[in-house]
Amino acid sequence: MRTPSPPPRVLLLLAALSICVGSTALVAGDAAKNGSSSGGDAVVGTYLVVVCRADGPKEGGEALRAWHASLLATVLNTTTDAILHESPQQSGPLVYSYEHVVSGFAARLTARQLGELRRLQWCVDAIPCVNYRLMTTYTPTLLGVNSPVTGAWAHSMGEGVIVGVLDNGIDPRHASFSDAGMPPPPPGKWRGGCDFGGAPCNNKLIGGRSVTPGEHGTHTSSTAVGASVSHARLLRTDVGTASGMAPRAHLAFYEVCFDEECPSTKQLVAMERGAFVDGVDVISISAGDDTQKPFYQDLTAVGSFSAVASGGVFVSTSAGNGGPDEATVTNCAPWVLTVAASTMGRRVVSRIKLGNGVVLHGQTMGRYKAVKHRPLVYVPGHQFSDSLDVRDKIVLCDRSESPRTRGEMVRAAGGAGMISFNNVYRGRATAPRDNMTIPAARVSQADGETIMAYVNSTRNPTASLQFTGVEMDPTPRPAVAEYSRGPCNMSSLGVLKPDVTGPETSIIAAVPGTLPRGNASAHTRSFGMFSGTSMAAPHLSGIAAVLKRARPEWSPAAIKSAIMTTADVTHPDGSPIADDTTGMPASYFLMGAGLVNPTKALDPGLVYDLAAVDYVAYVCGLGYEDNFVNEIIAQPMQNVSCATVSKVAGKDLNYPSFMVTLTAAATEVEVRRTVTNVGEAASVYTAEVVAPKGVAVEVVPNRLQFGALNQRMEFRVRFRRDGGATNGTVEGSLRWVSDKHSVRSPIVVLDGSLNLV
Ligand SMILES: *[C@@H]1O[C@H](CO)[C@@H](O)[C@H](O)[C@H]1NC(C)=O
Ligand SMILES: *[C@@H]1O[C@H](CO)[C@@H](O)[C@H](O)[C@H]1NC(C)=O
Ligand SMILES: *[C@@H]1O[C@H](CO)[C@@H](O)[C@H](O)[C@H]1NC(C)=O
Ligand SMILES: *[C@@H]1O[C@H](CO)[C@@H](O)[C@H](O)[C@H]1NC(C)=O
Ligand SMILES: *[C@@H]1O[C@H](CO)[C@@H](O)[C@H](O)[C@H]1NC(C)=O
Ligand SMILES: *[C@@H]1O[C@H](CO)[C@@H](O)[C@H](O)[C@H]1NC(C)=O
Ligand SMILES: *[C@@H]1O[C@H](CO)[C@@H](O)[C@H](O)[C@H]1NC(C)=O
Ligand SMILES: *[C@@H]1O[C@H](CO)[C@@H](O)[C@H](O)[C@H]1NC(C)=O
C-alpha cells in the first residue's frame, strides 16, 4: 500500500469573501472619521444585525429573507429586489438570513451604513462578526496506542443519534467514516442534504457540506463518532484500533471555517441549520476567540440557546486555549457544556544531552535529524532580533507565546536547534503547542533551571538533541493540561466553568489521506496526533451521543448533570487528579467537576435538570435589556419582558455545581437546587459535605427520600463564613449518597478578591 499523504488544501476563491471582511484591518470609527472620502464607503466588515422580529412576517423562509432585504435596502439606499438578486458569494450585502436561533441577518456594511443602521428603531444590535480559531495545536504524528474501550459501549454506542460537527472540512472517504455495519438513521430524522464535492454520503456520514478535506475537522469528527478502524497506521507504524467515542452514531458535517478561521456568523448558520432544519441531536464546536463577552454578543451562546432550549440539542464546546492564567475559560453559557482538557500520558520525546552528561527529556512535534555536540547559548527574549548570531548553535530560550516565530528566527540565523523552557506558570507542562521547523525541545521550568545552571557554570557549554519518538507512560494518569482556567471573567455569571474535563493531548484520530489509485470505492486511512481543547470537546460530543441513545428521555441539562456529577476527581488508586503544570491536585477552576467517566454517567441516580423557562429566568437575572434577552432567546419564546418573568440569580440556577461569594459584608449565602430521581424509584439519599476551609455548609434537608422515578425534590445549601475570614478561593464538595449512587457536585467559594468584570 502507498503511504498516504495529505492532499493539497483546496481554498475556493469564493470562500475568502465570506470571512469576516476587514474588521480588524479597519476600525469602523476610524473610517467614519475620515468623512466622505473612500474611508466611510469601504466595506468594513460583516455584522450580525439583530432586528425586532415582532415587526416582521409571521412566516419564515423567502418571506423572512425578503423582509431582511427590505430592511437592509433602506440603509443601503437601494431596492429589496436589488439586494435579493445579489449573491452573497459575489459580495452581495445580505450574507445570511437567520430564522430560528436569532432574529436577524448577517450583512456586509460600511462604516457609514453601520452608523446609520444603529440609529434605526428596528435595529436592536449590530454585532461584528469575529473569526473564531480552531483551538488546537498540531502534533503531527508518531506511534502510540489508543484503546477507548469503555463499559458504556455495552449499553450504547450512539446508535440512531446524529452528531453535527462544525469545523474546517472533512475527508468524506476516510475509513473512519465508512458505514460498514451501520444501520440507516431512524426514518425521517435526517432532513438535510449531502454535499461533499461528489463523494457520496452513507449511513455513517449522513450529510452536511464540506468541499475541503480539513485536517482539524476530520480529526474532531472521527474523535466524536468515527467508526472503529483496526490497524490504524501512523508513519508506517501500526498504532492499533482507532475509534470515536460513539462509533455507531451518525455524523453530519458542517464546514464553517476557511483554513483555520471560522466566522462567527457562519458558525451561527450551521447551528441553525443543524438544530432546526436538518435534525441533529448533538452539536460539537471546537472553535472560539478566547474572549469573554456578554451572551448577547457571543454568537456561540446566542445560537446554542435556541438549539438547546427549543431544539433539545446537546452542545459541546471547548473551554479555550487561553490558559494557564486564571479566568481565561470561554464558552461560558450555562446551556452549553464547556470542556477542559487533560493529558494522556503520551509524550513525543526530544532528548537533550548536556555537555556535562546530564540527560533531560523534553517534547517536540515531530521527527528531526539529531544534532550532536553543538555550542549551547542562552538568548533572552528581548535579544531576539534579525541580527541573531547563533550559527550552528543550539539556542536556549524562555518559552514565549510564539516559539514557532522564535524557531523561525533561529533557523533563519543558521541555528542548529532550540530548547525552550517554561516560566513558572507553565511549570511542568511540556506538550508542544507549536510546529517547529528546526530540531527543538520544550522542557519544564525545573529542567530549564538545570540547563541554565549548566550554561552559567562553564565557559563552553554544549548540548545534543535527539528525537526518540513516542513514549507511553505505563500507568496513564491524566493530568489537567495548561490550557484554560476558570472561572469565567464575568462576575454576574454565578456559574462555575469549565464543566468537565476530557482527554486532549496527543489524541490519535483520522486525518485526510489520498485514495489508492483507480479505486473510487476504497477508503483513505491516514491518522494524525493533535492536542488542544479542540480535541476534548468532540470526546464529550461522542459521550453525549452515547448517553442520548441510552437515555433518550433526558434533556441536554440532564445529560450534562449526569456527566458532571459522576466525573472522577481521583485516579483509581485514590490519588487526586493533578494539574499538569504544577503536579499539585487540580482545582475546580482547572477541571470543572472532574474527568469524565462515561460509564458512570449512564447511571447517575439523580440529575439537576433545567428547562427553557429556567434559562430565560437566568438570562433575565443577568440584568440584560429586554432587547438583548430576546436576541438570545429567539426560540422557544418570543418577546419576553423581563419585568414580567420570574428571575433567578446565577447561584440559584439549578446547576450541578456550586459557586458563591462570601465577603466581610456578605457572610452568608443560601442557594436552592432541585434534584430529579432517575435511578431506583424507591431510594434514600443523604448529603455528605466536604466543607471548604473557613466555610460552614448546611444542607436542608440533608436527607431525600424518593418514592417514584422522575420525582423532584428541592433542597437548600447555606454557606456561612466560619468565624475568621475566608482567604482566597476555597473548595469543597457536596455528595448525595444512596446505597447505589454518589451524586457529586464541586463547591467553590470566592472571597470577592478575584478581579472579575
Ligand atoms: C484616515 O485618514 C488619515 C489621514 O489622512 C489616514 O492616516 C488614515 O489611515 C485614514 N483611516 C482610514 C480608516 O481610512
Ligand atoms: C414586545 O414587547 C414590547 C414591550 O413589552 C411591546 O412594546 C411590543 O408591542 C411587543 N411586541 C409584540 C409583537 O408583542
Ligand atoms: C438615494 O438614492 C436616490 C435615488 O438614486 C438619490 O437621489 C439619493 O441622493 C440617495 N441618497 C443617499 C443618501 O445616497
Ligand atoms: C508543520 O511544519 C512542517 C514543515 O514546515 C509542514 O510540512 C507541516 O505541514 C506543518 N504541520 C502543521 C500541522 O502545521
Ligand atoms: C544564570 O545566569 C543568569 C545571568 O546571566 C541569571 O539571570 C540566572 O539566574 C542564572 N541561572 C542560574 C540557574 O544560575
Ligand atoms: C476497492 O476498495 C474496496 C474497499 O476497500 C475493496 O473491497 C476492493 O477490493 C477494491 N478494488 C480493487 C480493484 O482494488
Ligand atoms: C491569606 O493567604 C495569604 C497567602 O497565602 C497569606 O499571606 C495570608 O497571611 C492569609 N491571611 C489570612 C488572614 O489567613
Ligand atoms: C478580568 O478582566 C478584566 C478586564 O479585562 C481584567 O482587568 C481582570 O484582571 C480579569 N480578571 C482576572 C481574574 O483575570
Coordinates of N, CA and C in Angstrom, one line a residue, residues 284-466:
S284 N -21.1 19.8 18.0 CA -19.7 19.8 18.5 C -19.0 21.0 18.0
I285 N -18.5 21.9 18.8 CA -17.8 23.1 18.4 C -16.4 23.2 19.0
S286 N -15.4 23.2 18.2 CA -14.0 23.3 18.7 C -13.4 24.6 18.3
A287 N -14.1 25.6 18.2 CA -13.5 26.9 17.8 C -14.0 28.0 18.7
G288 N -13.3 29.1 18.8 CA -13.7 30.2 19.6 C -12.6 31.3 19.5
D289 N -12.9 32.4 20.1 CA -11.9 33.5 20.0 C -11.2 33.8 21.3
D290 N -11.3 32.9 22.3 CA -10.7 33.1 23.6 C -11.0 34.4 24.3
T291 N -12.2 34.9 24.0 CA -12.6 36.1 24.7 C -13.9 35.8 25.4
Q292 N -14.2 36.7 26.4 CA -15.5 36.5 27.1 C -16.3 37.8 26.9
K293 N -17.5 37.5 26.5 CA -18.4 38.6 26.1 C -19.8 38.4 26.8
P294 N -20.6 39.5 26.9 CA -22.0 39.2 27.4 C -22.6 38.3 26.4
F295 N -23.5 37.4 26.8 CA -24.0 36.4 26.0 C -24.7 36.9 24.7
Y296 N -25.2 38.1 24.7 CA -25.9 38.6 23.5 C -24.9 39.0 22.4
Q297 N -23.6 39.1 22.8 CA -22.6 39.4 21.8 C -21.8 38.2 21.4
D298 N -22.1 37.1 22.0 CA -21.3 35.8 21.9 C -22.2 34.9 21.0
L299 N -21.8 34.8 19.7 CA -22.8 34.1 18.8 C -22.8 32.6 19.1
T300 N -21.8 32.1 19.7 CA -22.0 30.7 20.1 C -23.1 30.5 21.2
A301 N -23.1 31.5 22.1 CA -24.1 31.5 23.2 C -25.5 31.7 22.6
V302 N -25.5 32.7 21.7 CA -26.8 33.1 21.0 C -27.4 31.9 20.3
G303 N -26.6 31.2 19.4 CA -27.0 30.1 18.6 C -27.4 28.9 19.4
S304 N -26.6 28.6 20.5 CA -26.8 27.4 21.2 C -28.0 27.5 22.1
F305 N -28.4 28.8 22.5 CA -29.6 28.9 23.4 C -30.8 28.2 22.8
S306 N -31.1 28.6 21.6 CA -32.3 28.1 20.9 C -32.2 26.6 20.6
A307 N -30.9 26.2 20.2 CA -30.7 24.8 19.9 C -30.9 23.9 21.1
V308 N -30.5 24.4 22.3 CA -30.6 23.6 23.5 C -32.0 23.7 24.1
A309 N -32.5 25.0 24.2 CA -33.7 25.2 25.0 C -35.0 24.8 24.1
S310 N -34.9 25.0 22.8 CA -36.0 24.7 22.0 C -35.8 23.4 21.2
G311 N -34.6 23.2 20.7 CA -34.4 22.0 19.9 C -34.0 20.8 20.7
G312 N -33.7 20.9 22.0 CA -33.3 19.8 22.7 C -32.0 19.2 22.3
V313 N -31.2 20.1 21.6 CA -29.9 19.6 21.1 C -28.8 19.8 22.2
F314 N -27.9 18.9 22.3 CA -26.8 19.0 23.3 C -25.6 19.7 22.6
V315 N -25.1 20.7 23.2 CA -24.0 21.4 22.6 C -22.7 21.3 23.4
S316 N -21.7 20.8 22.8 CA -20.4 20.6 23.5 C -19.4 21.6 22.9
T317 N -18.7 22.4 23.8 CA -17.8 23.3 23.3 C -16.5 23.2 24.1
S318 N -15.4 23.8 23.5 CA -14.1 23.7 24.2 C -13.9 24.9 25.1
A319 N -13.2 24.7 26.2 CA -13.0 25.8 27.2 C -12.0 26.8 26.7
G320 N -11.3 26.6 25.6 CA -10.4 27.5 25.0 C -9.0 27.3 25.4
N321 N -8.1 27.9 24.7 CA -6.7 27.7 24.9 C -6.0 28.9 25.5
G322 N -6.8 29.7 26.3 CA -6.3 31.0 26.8 C -5.4 30.8 28.0
G323 N -5.4 29.7 28.6 CA -4.6 29.5 29.9 C -3.1 29.7 29.7
P324 N -2.3 29.4 30.7 CA -2.8 28.9 32.0 C -3.2 30.0 33.0
D325 N -3.4 31.2 32.7 CA -3.9 32.2 33.6 C -5.3 31.9 34.1
E326 N -5.6 32.3 35.3 CA -6.9 32.2 35.8 C -7.9 33.0 35.0
A327 N -9.2 32.6 35.1 CA -10.3 33.4 34.5 C -10.1 33.6 33.0
T328 N -9.6 32.5 32.3 CA -9.5 32.6 30.9 C -10.4 31.7 30.1
V329 N -11.3 30.9 30.8 CA -12.2 30.0 30.2 C -13.2 30.7 29.3
T330 N -13.5 30.2 28.2 CA -14.5 30.8 27.3 C -15.7 29.8 27.1
N331 N -16.7 30.2 26.3 CA -17.9 29.5 26.1 C -18.6 29.2 27.5
C332 N -18.9 30.3 28.1 CA -19.4 30.3 29.5 C -20.9 30.1 29.7
A333 N -21.7 30.1 28.6 CA -23.1 30.0 28.8 C -23.5 28.7 29.5
P334 N -24.4 28.8 30.5 CA -24.7 27.6 31.3 C -25.5 26.5 30.4
W335 N -26.0 26.9 29.3 CA -26.7 25.9 28.5 C -25.8 25.1 27.6
V336 N -24.5 25.4 27.5 CA -23.6 24.6 26.7 C -22.7 23.8 27.7
L337 N -22.1 22.7 27.3 CA -21.1 22.0 28.0 C -19.7 22.6 27.7
T338 N -19.0 23.0 28.7 CA -17.7 23.6 28.5 C -16.6 22.7 29.0
V339 N -15.8 22.2 28.0 CA -14.9 21.1 28.3 C -13.4 21.5 28.4
A340 N -12.8 21.2 29.5 CA -11.4 21.4 29.8 C -10.7 20.2 29.3
A341 N -9.3 20.3 29.3 CA -8.5 19.3 28.6 C -7.5 18.6 29.6
S342 N -7.4 17.3 29.4 CA -6.4 16.6 30.2 C -5.3 15.9 29.3
T343 N -4.2 15.7 29.8 CA -3.1 15.0 29.1 C -3.4 13.5 29.2
M344 N -2.7 12.7 28.5 CA -2.9 11.2 28.5 C -1.7 10.4 28.7
G345 N -0.7 10.9 29.2 CA 0.5 10.0 29.5 C 1.2 9.6 28.2
R346 N 1.0 10.3 27.1 CA 1.7 10.0 25.9 C 2.6 11.2 25.6
R347 N 3.9 10.9 25.4 CA 4.9 12.0 25.2 C 5.7 11.8 23.9
V348 N 5.9 12.8 23.1 CA 6.7 12.7 21.9 C 8.1 13.3 22.4
V349 N 9.1 12.5 22.6 CA 10.2 12.9 23.4 C 11.4 13.4 22.5
S350 N 11.9 14.5 22.9 CA 13.1 15.1 22.3 C 14.1 15.1 23.4
R351 N 15.2 14.3 23.2 CA 16.1 14.0 24.2 C 17.3 15.0 24.2
I352 N 17.6 15.6 25.3 CA 18.7 16.6 25.4 C 19.8 16.0 26.2
K353 N 21.0 16.0 25.7 CA 22.2 15.6 26.4 C 23.1 16.8 26.6
L354 N 23.3 17.2 27.8 CA 24.2 18.4 28.0 C 25.7 17.9 28.0
G355 N 26.6 18.9 27.8 CA 28.0 18.6 27.7 C 28.5 17.9 29.0
N356 N 27.8 18.2 30.1 CA 28.3 17.5 31.4 C 27.7 16.2 31.6
G357 N 27.0 15.6 30.6 CA 26.5 14.3 30.7 C 25.0 14.2 31.1
V358 N 24.5 15.3 31.6 CA 23.1 15.2 32.1 C 22.1 15.1 31.0
V359 N 21.2 14.1 31.1 CA 20.2 13.9 30.1 C 18.8 14.3 30.6
L360 N 18.1 15.1 29.7 CA 16.8 15.6 30.1 C 15.8 15.2 28.9
H361 N 14.6 15.1 29.3 CA 13.6 14.7 28.2 C 12.6 15.9 28.0
G362 N 12.7 16.5 26.9 CA 11.7 17.5 26.5 C 10.7 16.9 25.5
Q363 N 9.8 17.7 25.0 CA 8.9 17.2 23.9 C 9.0 18.1 22.7
T364 N 8.6 17.4 21.6 CA 8.6 18.2 20.3 C 7.4 17.7 19.5
M365 N 7.2 18.2 18.3 CA 6.1 17.9 17.4 C 6.4 16.7 16.6
G366 N 7.6 16.6 16.1 CA 7.8 15.5 15.1 C 9.3 15.2 14.9
R367 N 9.5 14.3 14.0 CA 10.8 13.7 13.8 C 11.8 14.8 13.3
Y368 N 13.1 14.7 13.7 CA 14.1 15.6 13.1 C 15.4 14.8 13.2
K369 N 16.4 15.3 12.4 CA 17.7 14.6 12.4 C 18.5 15.1 13.6
A370 N 19.1 14.2 14.3 CA 19.8 14.5 15.5 C 20.9 15.5 15.3
V371 N 21.1 16.4 16.3 CA 22.3 17.3 16.2 C 23.2 17.1 17.4
K372 N 24.5 16.9 17.2 CA 25.4 16.5 18.2 C 26.4 17.5 18.6
H373 N 26.6 17.7 19.9 CA 27.7 18.5 20.5 C 27.8 19.8 19.9
R374 N 26.7 20.6 20.0 CA 26.8 22.0 19.4 C 26.9 22.9 20.6
P375 N 27.5 24.1 20.4 CA 27.6 25.1 21.4 C 26.1 25.5 21.8
L376 N 26.0 25.6 23.1 CA 24.7 26.0 23.7 C 24.7 27.4 24.2
V377 N 23.7 28.2 23.7 CA 23.8 29.6 24.1 C 22.4 30.1 24.5
Y378 N 22.4 30.8 25.6 CA 21.1 31.4 26.1 C 20.8 32.7 25.5
V379 N 19.7 32.8 24.9 CA 19.3 34.1 24.3 C 18.0 34.6 25.0
P380 N 18.0 35.6 25.8 CA 16.8 36.1 26.5 C 15.9 36.7 25.4
G381 N 14.6 36.7 25.7 CA 13.5 37.1 24.8 C 13.8 38.4 24.1
H382 N 14.3 39.4 24.9 CA 14.4 40.8 24.3 C 15.6 40.9 23.4
Q383 N 16.5 39.8 23.4 CA 17.6 39.9 22.5 C 17.4 39.2 21.1
F384 N 16.1 38.6 21.0 CA 15.8 38.0 19.7 C 15.6 39.1 18.7
S385 N 16.4 39.0 17.6 CA 16.2 40.0 16.6 C 16.7 39.4 15.3
D386 N 16.6 40.2 14.2 CA 17.0 39.7 12.9 C 18.5 39.5 12.8
S387 N 19.3 40.1 13.7 CA 20.7 40.0 13.7 C 21.2 39.0 14.7
L388 N 20.4 38.0 15.0 CA 20.8 36.9 15.9 C 22.1 36.2 15.4
D389 N 23.0 36.1 16.2 CA 24.3 35.4 15.8 C 24.4 34.0 16.5
V390 N 23.8 33.0 15.9 CA 23.7 31.7 16.6 C 24.0 30.6 15.6
R391 N 24.8 30.9 14.6 CA 25.1 29.9 13.6 C 25.7 28.6 14.2
D392 N 25.0 27.5 13.8 CA 25.4 26.1 14.3 C 25.3 25.9 15.8
K393 N 24.6 26.8 16.4 CA 24.4 26.7 17.9 C 23.0 26.2 18.2
I394 N 22.9 25.7 19.4 CA 21.6 25.3 20.0 C 21.2 26.5 20.9
V395 N 20.0 27.1 20.7 CA 19.6 28.2 21.4 C 18.7 27.8 22.5
L396 N 19.0 28.3 23.7 CA 18.2 28.1 24.9 C 17.4 29.4 25.1
C397 N 16.0 29.3 25.2 CA 15.3 30.5 25.3 C 14.1 30.3 26.2
D398 N 13.6 31.4 26.8 CA 12.4 31.4 27.6 C 11.2 31.1 26.7
R399 N 10.3 30.3 27.2 CA 9.2 29.9 26.4 C 8.3 31.1 26.1
S400 N 8.2 31.6 24.9 CA 7.4 32.8 24.6 C 6.0 32.3 24.1
E401 N 5.2 33.2 23.8 CA 3.9 32.9 23.3 C 4.0 32.4 21.9
S402 N 5.1 32.6 21.2 CA 5.2 32.1 19.8 C 6.6 31.5 19.6
P403 N 6.8 30.3 20.2 CA 8.0 29.6 20.0 C 8.3 29.3 18.5
R404 N 7.2 29.2 17.8 CA 7.3 29.0 16.4 C 8.0 30.1 15.7
T405 N 7.7 31.4 16.0 CA 8.3 32.5 15.4 C 9.8 32.5 15.8
R406 N 10.1 32.3 17.1 CA 11.4 32.2 17.6 C 12.2 31.1 16.8
G407 N 11.6 30.0 16.6 CA 12.2 28.9 15.9 C 12.6 29.3 14.5
E408 N 11.7 30.1 13.9 CA 11.9 30.6 12.5 C 13.2 31.5 12.5
M409 N 13.3 32.3 13.6 CA 14.4 33.3 13.6 C 15.7 32.5 13.8
V410 N 15.7 31.5 14.7 CA 16.9 30.7 14.9 C 17.3 30.0 13.7
R411 N 16.3 29.5 12.9 CA 16.6 28.7 11.7 C 17.2 29.7 10.7
A412 N 16.5 30.9 10.5 CA 17.0 31.9 9.6 C 18.4 32.3 9.9
A413 N 18.8 32.3 11.1 CA 20.1 32.7 11.5 C 21.1 31.6 11.5
G414 N 20.7 30.4 11.0 CA 21.6 29.3 10.8 C 21.8 28.5 12.1
G415 N 20.9 28.7 13.1 CA 21.0 27.9 14.3 C 20.7 26.5 14.1
A416 N 21.2 25.6 15.0 CA 21.2 24.2 14.9 C 19.9 23.6 15.6
G417 N 19.4 24.3 16.5 CA 18.3 23.8 17.3 C 17.8 24.8 18.3
M418 N 16.8 24.4 19.0 CA 16.2 25.3 20.0 C 15.7 24.5 21.2
I419 N 16.0 25.0 22.4 CA 15.4 24.4 23.6 C 14.6 25.6 24.3
S420 N 13.3 25.4 24.5 CA 12.6 26.4 25.2 C 12.1 25.9 26.5
F421 N 12.2 26.7 27.5 CA 11.8 26.3 28.9 C 10.7 27.2 29.4
N422 N 9.9 26.6 30.3 CA 8.7 27.2 30.8 C 9.0 28.3 31.8
N423 N 8.1 29.3 31.9 CA 8.1 30.1 33.1 C 7.4 29.4 34.2
V424 N 7.3 30.0 35.3 CA 6.7 29.3 36.5 C 5.3 28.9 36.3
Y425 N 4.5 29.7 35.5 CA 3.1 29.4 35.3 C 2.9 28.1 34.5
R426 N 3.7 27.9 33.5 CA 3.5 26.7 32.7 C 4.3 25.5 33.3
G427 N 5.1 25.8 34.3 CA 5.7 24.8 35.2 C 6.2 23.5 34.5
R428 N 5.5 22.4 34.7 CA 5.9 21.1 34.2 C 5.4 20.7 32.9
A429 N 4.5 21.5 32.3 CA 3.8 21.1 31.0 C 4.8 21.2 29.9
T430 N 4.9 20.1 29.1 CA 5.9 20.1 28.0 C 5.3 19.7 26.7
A431 N 4.0 19.5 26.7 CA 3.3 19.1 25.4 C 3.6 20.3 24.5
P432 N 4.1 20.0 23.3 CA 4.5 21.1 22.4 C 3.2 21.8 21.8
R433 N 3.2 23.1 21.7 CA 2.0 23.7 21.2 C 2.2 24.4 19.9
D434 N 3.4 24.1 19.3 CA 3.7 24.8 18.1 C 4.5 23.8 17.2
N435 N 4.3 24.0 15.9 CA 5.0 23.2 14.9 C 6.3 23.9 14.6
M436 N 7.5 23.3 15.0 CA 8.8 23.9 14.8 C 9.4 23.5 13.5
T437 N 10.2 24.3 12.9 CA 10.9 24.0 11.7 C 12.4 23.6 11.9
I438 N 12.8 23.5 13.2 CA 14.2 23.1 13.5 C 14.1 22.1 14.6
P439 N 15.2 21.3 14.8 CA 15.2 20.4 15.9 C 14.9 21.2 17.2
A440 N 14.0 20.8 18.0 CA 13.5 21.6 19.1 C 13.1 20.7 20.3
A441 N 13.1 21.3 21.5 CA 12.6 20.6 22.6 C 12.0 21.6 23.6
R442 N 10.8 21.3 24.1 CA 10.2 22.1 25.1 C 10.4 21.4 26.5
V443 N 11.0 22.1 27.4 CA 11.3 21.4 28.7 C 10.5 22.2 29.8
S444 N 10.4 21.5 31.0 CA 9.7 22.1 32.1 C 10.5 23.2 32.7
Q445 N 9.9 23.9 33.6 CA 10.6 25.0 34.2 C 11.8 24.5 35.0
A446 N 11.6 23.4 35.7 CA 12.7 22.8 36.5 C 13.9 22.4 35.7
D447 N 13.6 21.7 34.5 CA 14.7 21.3 33.6 C 15.3 22.5 33.0
G448 N 14.6 23.6 32.8 CA 15.1 24.8 32.2 C 16.1 25.4 33.2
E449 N 15.8 25.4 34.5 CA 16.7 25.8 35.5 C 18.0 25.0 35.5
T450 N 17.9 23.7 35.4 CA 19.0 22.8 35.3 C 20.0 23.2 34.2
I451 N 19.3 23.4 33.0 CA 20.1 23.8 31.8 C 20.8 25.2 32.0
M452 N 20.0 26.1 32.6 CA 20.6 27.4 32.8 C 21.8 27.4 33.8
A453 N 21.6 26.6 34.8 CA 22.7 26.5 35.8 C 24.0 25.9 35.1
Y454 N 23.8 24.9 34.2 CA 24.9 24.4 33.5 C 25.5 25.4 32.5
V455 N 24.7 26.1 31.8 CA 25.2 27.2 30.9 C 26.0 28.2 31.7
N456 N 25.5 28.5 32.9 CA 26.2 29.5 33.8 C 27.5 29.0 34.3
S457 N 27.7 27.6 34.4 CA 28.8 27.0 35.1 C 30.0 26.8 34.3
T458 N 29.9 27.0 33.0 CA 31.0 26.6 32.1 C 31.2 27.6 31.0
R459 N 32.4 27.7 30.6 CA 32.7 28.7 29.5 C 32.2 28.3 28.2
N460 N 32.2 27.0 27.9 CA 31.8 26.5 26.6 C 30.8 25.4 26.7
P461 N 29.6 25.8 27.1 CA 28.5 24.8 27.2 C 28.1 24.2 25.9
T462 N 27.8 22.9 25.9 CA 27.4 22.2 24.6 C 26.2 21.4 24.9
A463 N 25.5 21.0 23.9 CA 24.3 20.1 24.0 C 24.1 19.3 22.7
S464 N 23.4 18.2 22.9 CA 22.9 17.4 21.7 C 21.4 17.3 21.8
L465 N 20.8 17.2 20.6 CA 19.3 17.0 20.6 C 19.0 15.8 19.8
Q466 N 18.2 14.9 20.3 CA 17.8 13.7 19.5 C 16.4 13.4 19.7

